[in-house]
Short mmCIF file of C-alpha atoms in Angstrom, two decimals:
data_model
loop_
_atom_site.label_atom_id
_atom_site.label_comp_id
_atom_site.label_asym_id
_atom_site.label_seq_id
_atom_site.Cartn_x
_atom_site.Cartn_y
_atom_site.Cartn_z
CA UNK A 1 75.98 100.01 104.67
CA UNK A 2 75.64 97.84 101.60
CA UNK A 3 78.87 96.14 100.53
CA UNK A 4 79.27 94.82 96.99
CA UNK A 5 81.36 91.66 96.87
CA UNK A 6 82.21 91.86 93.14
CA UNK A 7 85.22 94.16 93.30
CA UNK A 8 86.04 96.28 90.24
CA UNK A 9 87.90 99.20 91.81
CA UNK A 10 85.03 101.63 91.18
CA UNK A 11 82.78 103.07 93.89
CA UNK A 12 80.26 105.89 93.65
CA UNK A 13 80.25 108.96 95.93
CA UNK A 14 77.69 108.29 98.63
CA UNK A 15 77.11 104.80 97.26
CA UNK A 16 77.87 101.22 98.18
CA UNK A 17 81.21 100.03 99.47
CA UNK A 18 83.07 97.35 97.52
CA UNK A 19 85.00 94.47 99.07
CA UNK A 20 87.83 92.36 97.71
CA UNK A 21 88.49 89.13 99.62
CA UNK A 22 92.02 87.73 99.61
CA UNK A 23 93.21 84.60 101.39
CA UNK A 24 94.37 86.46 104.51
CA UNK A 25 92.91 89.94 104.14
CA UNK A 26 89.78 91.76 103.00
CA UNK A 27 90.02 95.18 101.36
CA UNK A 28 86.89 97.34 101.39
CA UNK A 29 86.76 100.61 99.47
CA UNK A 30 84.36 103.44 100.28
CA UNK A 31 83.97 106.87 98.70
CA UNK A 32 83.45 109.61 101.29
CA UNK A 33 83.07 113.38 101.39
CA UNK A 34 82.56 116.06 98.74
CA UNK A 35 85.91 115.37 97.04
CA UNK A 36 85.22 111.68 96.35
CA UNK A 37 87.95 110.52 98.72
CA UNK A 38 88.61 106.82 99.02
CA UNK A 39 88.82 105.24 102.45
CA UNK A 40 90.12 101.67 102.61
CA UNK A 41 89.29 99.27 105.43
CA UNK A 42 91.69 96.32 105.65
CA UNK A 43 90.65 93.41 107.87
CA UNK A 44 92.82 90.44 108.79
CA UNK A 45 90.64 87.37 108.30
CA UNK A 46 92.43 85.35 110.99
CA UNK A 47 92.23 87.89 113.82
CA UNK A 48 89.40 90.25 112.75
CA UNK A 49 91.70 93.19 113.43
CA UNK A 50 91.39 96.14 111.07
CA UNK A 51 93.42 99.03 109.72
CA UNK A 52 91.90 102.07 107.99
CA UNK A 53 93.76 104.00 105.30
CA UNK A 54 92.61 107.66 105.34
CA UNK A 55 89.72 108.55 107.64
CA UNK A 56 88.94 111.18 105.04
CA UNK A 57 85.36 112.25 105.80
CA UNK A 58 81.89 110.99 106.75
CA UNK A 59 82.74 109.42 110.10
CA UNK A 60 79.21 108.01 110.32
CA UNK A 61 79.59 106.15 107.01
CA UNK A 62 82.98 104.81 108.05
CA UNK A 63 81.45 103.63 111.34
CA UNK A 64 78.65 101.93 109.43
CA UNK A 65 81.25 100.23 107.25
CA UNK A 66 83.07 98.90 110.31
CA UNK A 67 79.75 97.78 111.75
CA UNK A 68 78.06 97.98 115.13
CA UNK A 69 77.56 94.37 116.19
CA UNK A 70 79.74 92.21 118.46
CA UNK A 71 81.42 90.57 115.46
CA UNK A 72 82.60 93.84 113.91
CA UNK A 73 86.35 94.11 113.30
CA UNK A 74 88.52 95.84 115.89
CA UNK A 75 89.92 98.97 114.26
CA UNK A 76 93.41 99.03 115.78
CA UNK A 77 95.17 101.52 113.49
CA UNK A 78 94.45 104.41 111.12
CA UNK A 79 97.11 105.47 108.63
CA UNK A 80 96.90 108.93 107.04
CA UNK A 81 98.65 108.92 103.66
CA UNK A 82 99.42 112.64 103.69
CA UNK A 83 98.64 115.95 105.33
CA UNK A 84 96.02 117.43 102.99
CA UNK A 85 92.81 118.13 104.94
CA UNK A 86 90.49 116.19 102.66
CA UNK A 87 92.23 113.00 103.85
CA UNK A 88 91.73 113.45 107.61
CA UNK A 89 88.39 115.17 108.27
CA UNK A 90 87.07 112.12 110.15
CA UNK A 91 90.35 111.10 111.80
CA UNK A 92 89.58 112.40 115.27
CA UNK A 93 86.04 111.05 115.35
CA UNK A 94 86.88 107.59 114.02
CA UNK A 95 90.02 107.18 116.14
CA UNK A 96 88.18 108.35 119.24
CA UNK A 97 85.18 106.11 118.70
CA UNK A 98 87.32 103.02 118.18
CA UNK A 99 90.31 103.68 120.44
CA UNK A 100 92.55 103.38 117.37
CA UNK A 101 96.22 104.20 117.13
CA UNK A 102 97.07 106.67 114.37
CA UNK A 103 100.09 106.78 112.07
CA UNK A 104 101.65 109.10 109.47
CA UNK A 105 105.03 110.19 108.15
CA UNK A 106 106.79 112.70 110.44
CA UNK A 107 107.09 115.28 107.64
CA UNK A 108 103.28 115.42 107.39
CA UNK A 109 102.41 114.95 111.06
CA UNK A 110 102.07 118.55 112.28
CA UNK A 111 98.90 119.54 110.33
CA UNK A 112 96.96 116.47 111.45
CA UNK A 113 94.19 116.98 114.01
CA UNK A 114 95.40 114.00 116.04
CA UNK A 115 99.14 113.66 116.79
CA UNK A 116 100.25 110.32 115.34
CA UNK A 117 100.98 107.50 117.76
CA UNK A 118 103.31 105.97 115.17
CA UNK A 119 105.67 107.82 112.85
CA UNK A 120 106.28 105.84 109.67
CA UNK A 121 109.45 106.11 107.59
CA UNK A 122 110.40 104.59 104.23
CA UNK A 123 111.12 100.89 104.69
CA UNK A 124 109.10 100.52 107.90
CA UNK A 125 106.30 97.99 108.27
CA UNK A 126 102.92 98.18 109.96
CA UNK A 127 100.70 95.23 110.75
CA UNK A 128 97.00 94.53 110.59
CA UNK A 129 96.49 91.34 112.55
CA UNK A 130 98.71 88.68 110.97
CA UNK A 131 99.26 90.71 107.77
CA UNK A 132 102.16 93.08 107.16
CA UNK A 133 102.20 96.27 105.08
CA UNK A 134 105.39 97.90 103.83
CA UNK A 135 105.77 101.68 104.00
CA UNK A 136 106.94 103.52 100.86
CA UNK A 137 107.76 107.24 101.15
CA UNK A 138 106.94 109.15 97.96
CA UNK A 139 108.24 112.72 98.13
CA UNK A 140 106.56 115.44 96.09
CA UNK A 141 102.78 115.62 96.46
CA UNK A 142 103.53 116.53 100.07
CA UNK A 143 106.82 116.12 101.96
CA UNK A 144 105.55 113.07 103.85
CA UNK A 145 103.25 111.27 101.41
CA UNK A 146 103.11 107.53 101.99
CA UNK A 147 102.09 104.44 100.06
CA UNK A 148 101.39 101.10 101.73
CA UNK A 149 102.18 97.77 100.08
CA UNK A 150 100.65 94.39 100.89
CA UNK A 151 102.45 91.50 99.22
CA UNK A 152 99.75 88.83 99.08
CA UNK A 153 101.53 85.46 99.50
CA UNK A 154 98.77 83.84 97.45
CA UNK A 155 98.34 86.46 94.74
CA UNK A 156 99.41 89.82 93.34
CA UNK A 157 100.80 92.80 95.32
CA UNK A 158 98.28 95.40 96.49
CA UNK A 159 99.47 99.02 96.74
CA UNK A 160 97.65 101.93 98.39
CA UNK A 161 99.07 105.12 96.87
CA UNK A 162 97.22 108.03 98.48
CA UNK A 163 97.41 111.01 96.12
CA UNK A 164 100.88 110.15 94.78
CA UNK A 165 99.82 107.87 91.93
CA UNK A 166 96.58 107.72 89.93
CA UNK A 167 95.51 106.10 86.69
CA UNK A 168 96.93 108.55 84.16
CA UNK A 169 99.67 110.19 86.20
CA UNK A 170 101.23 111.18 89.48
CA UNK A 171 99.50 113.44 91.95
CA UNK A 172 99.43 117.22 91.89
CA UNK A 173 102.66 119.03 92.73
CA UNK A 174 103.42 122.70 93.32
CA UNK A 175 106.72 123.10 91.47
CA UNK A 176 108.82 121.44 88.77
CA UNK A 177 111.18 120.27 91.50
CA UNK A 178 108.37 118.57 93.44
CA UNK A 179 107.08 116.96 90.25
CA UNK A 180 110.50 115.55 89.41
CA UNK A 181 110.93 114.29 92.97
CA UNK A 182 107.56 112.56 92.95
CA UNK A 183 107.95 110.99 89.53
CA UNK A 184 111.47 109.82 90.39
CA UNK A 185 110.21 108.15 93.57
CA UNK A 186 107.23 106.60 91.78
CA UNK A 187 109.49 105.23 89.04
CA UNK A 188 112.21 103.96 91.38
CA UNK A 189 110.27 102.84 94.45
CA UNK A 190 107.11 101.55 92.77
CA UNK A 191 107.52 100.76 89.06
CA UNK A 192 111.17 99.79 89.53
CA UNK A 193 110.37 97.34 92.34
CA UNK A 194 106.96 95.86 91.62
CA UNK A 195 105.51 93.74 88.80
CA UNK A 196 102.92 94.78 86.24
CA UNK A 197 100.15 92.78 87.94
CA UNK A 198 100.40 94.98 91.05
CA UNK A 199 96.95 96.44 91.71
CA UNK A 200 96.97 99.96 93.09
CA UNK A 201 94.35 101.85 95.03
CA UNK A 202 94.50 105.68 94.85
CA UNK A 203 93.16 108.35 97.17
CA UNK A 204 90.42 109.37 94.73
CA UNK A 205 88.69 107.64 91.86
CA UNK A 206 89.19 104.25 90.27
CA UNK A 207 91.97 101.72 90.74
CA UNK A 208 94.44 100.51 88.11
CA UNK A 209 97.44 98.21 87.70
CA UNK A 210 101.09 99.11 87.25
CA UNK A 211 101.08 97.26 83.95
CA UNK A 212 98.33 99.51 82.58
CA UNK A 213 100.25 102.66 83.58
CA UNK A 214 103.88 101.67 82.95
CA UNK A 215 103.88 102.46 79.20
CA UNK A 216 102.88 106.06 80.00
CA UNK A 217 105.80 106.94 82.32
CA UNK A 218 107.85 108.71 79.64
CA UNK A 219 104.76 110.62 78.54
CA UNK A 220 104.15 111.75 82.12
CA UNK A 221 107.69 113.06 82.43
CA UNK A 222 107.47 114.85 79.08
CA UNK A 223 104.14 116.40 80.07
CA UNK A 224 105.68 117.78 83.23
CA UNK A 225 103.89 119.36 86.12
#
């Protein structure tokens, strides 16, 4: 697995991974599967413990990303952002191969192929080594969709949004009520709490910042679902 160290937020389906190195944490993004799903490997630099966000597909590629040598990170936890099948095709294989604990929101737990070891609610935290991620529940794309927030003490916040927030809008919803719920949560729990320089990492496609998307919020609401 080739890993590009110049991180832009863009990765190609079937192509190289891209790594961003922070003071305490590395974030490596990989596109997997036929739907261009993003899997994110977070590694604590002090402990070499790892957390994976969405074992979406291509368990072999994810294993190659983790590595096979004695110095590979220990994948302790896998968080599934929501219940849609394109985000957990490799969950059983990757968790089984690494002895990883799994986590999800209780409202999205039943469809998963592996029962979660941890149930995550809004306001909870989950750790990767010495680093802490905050759990944000965003209701609408699915009942239990989650985002994870890492507040880098030495830099900007980093937010992993699953399919709830993308550059250009919120994720797909199935009714006007779900759309309103999701946009309300995104406005209140993300844009209302975090600064413009927050970098966010979606479940598909390229990254963006809250500052780049904030001016479009009224347009999104007007556009509707």
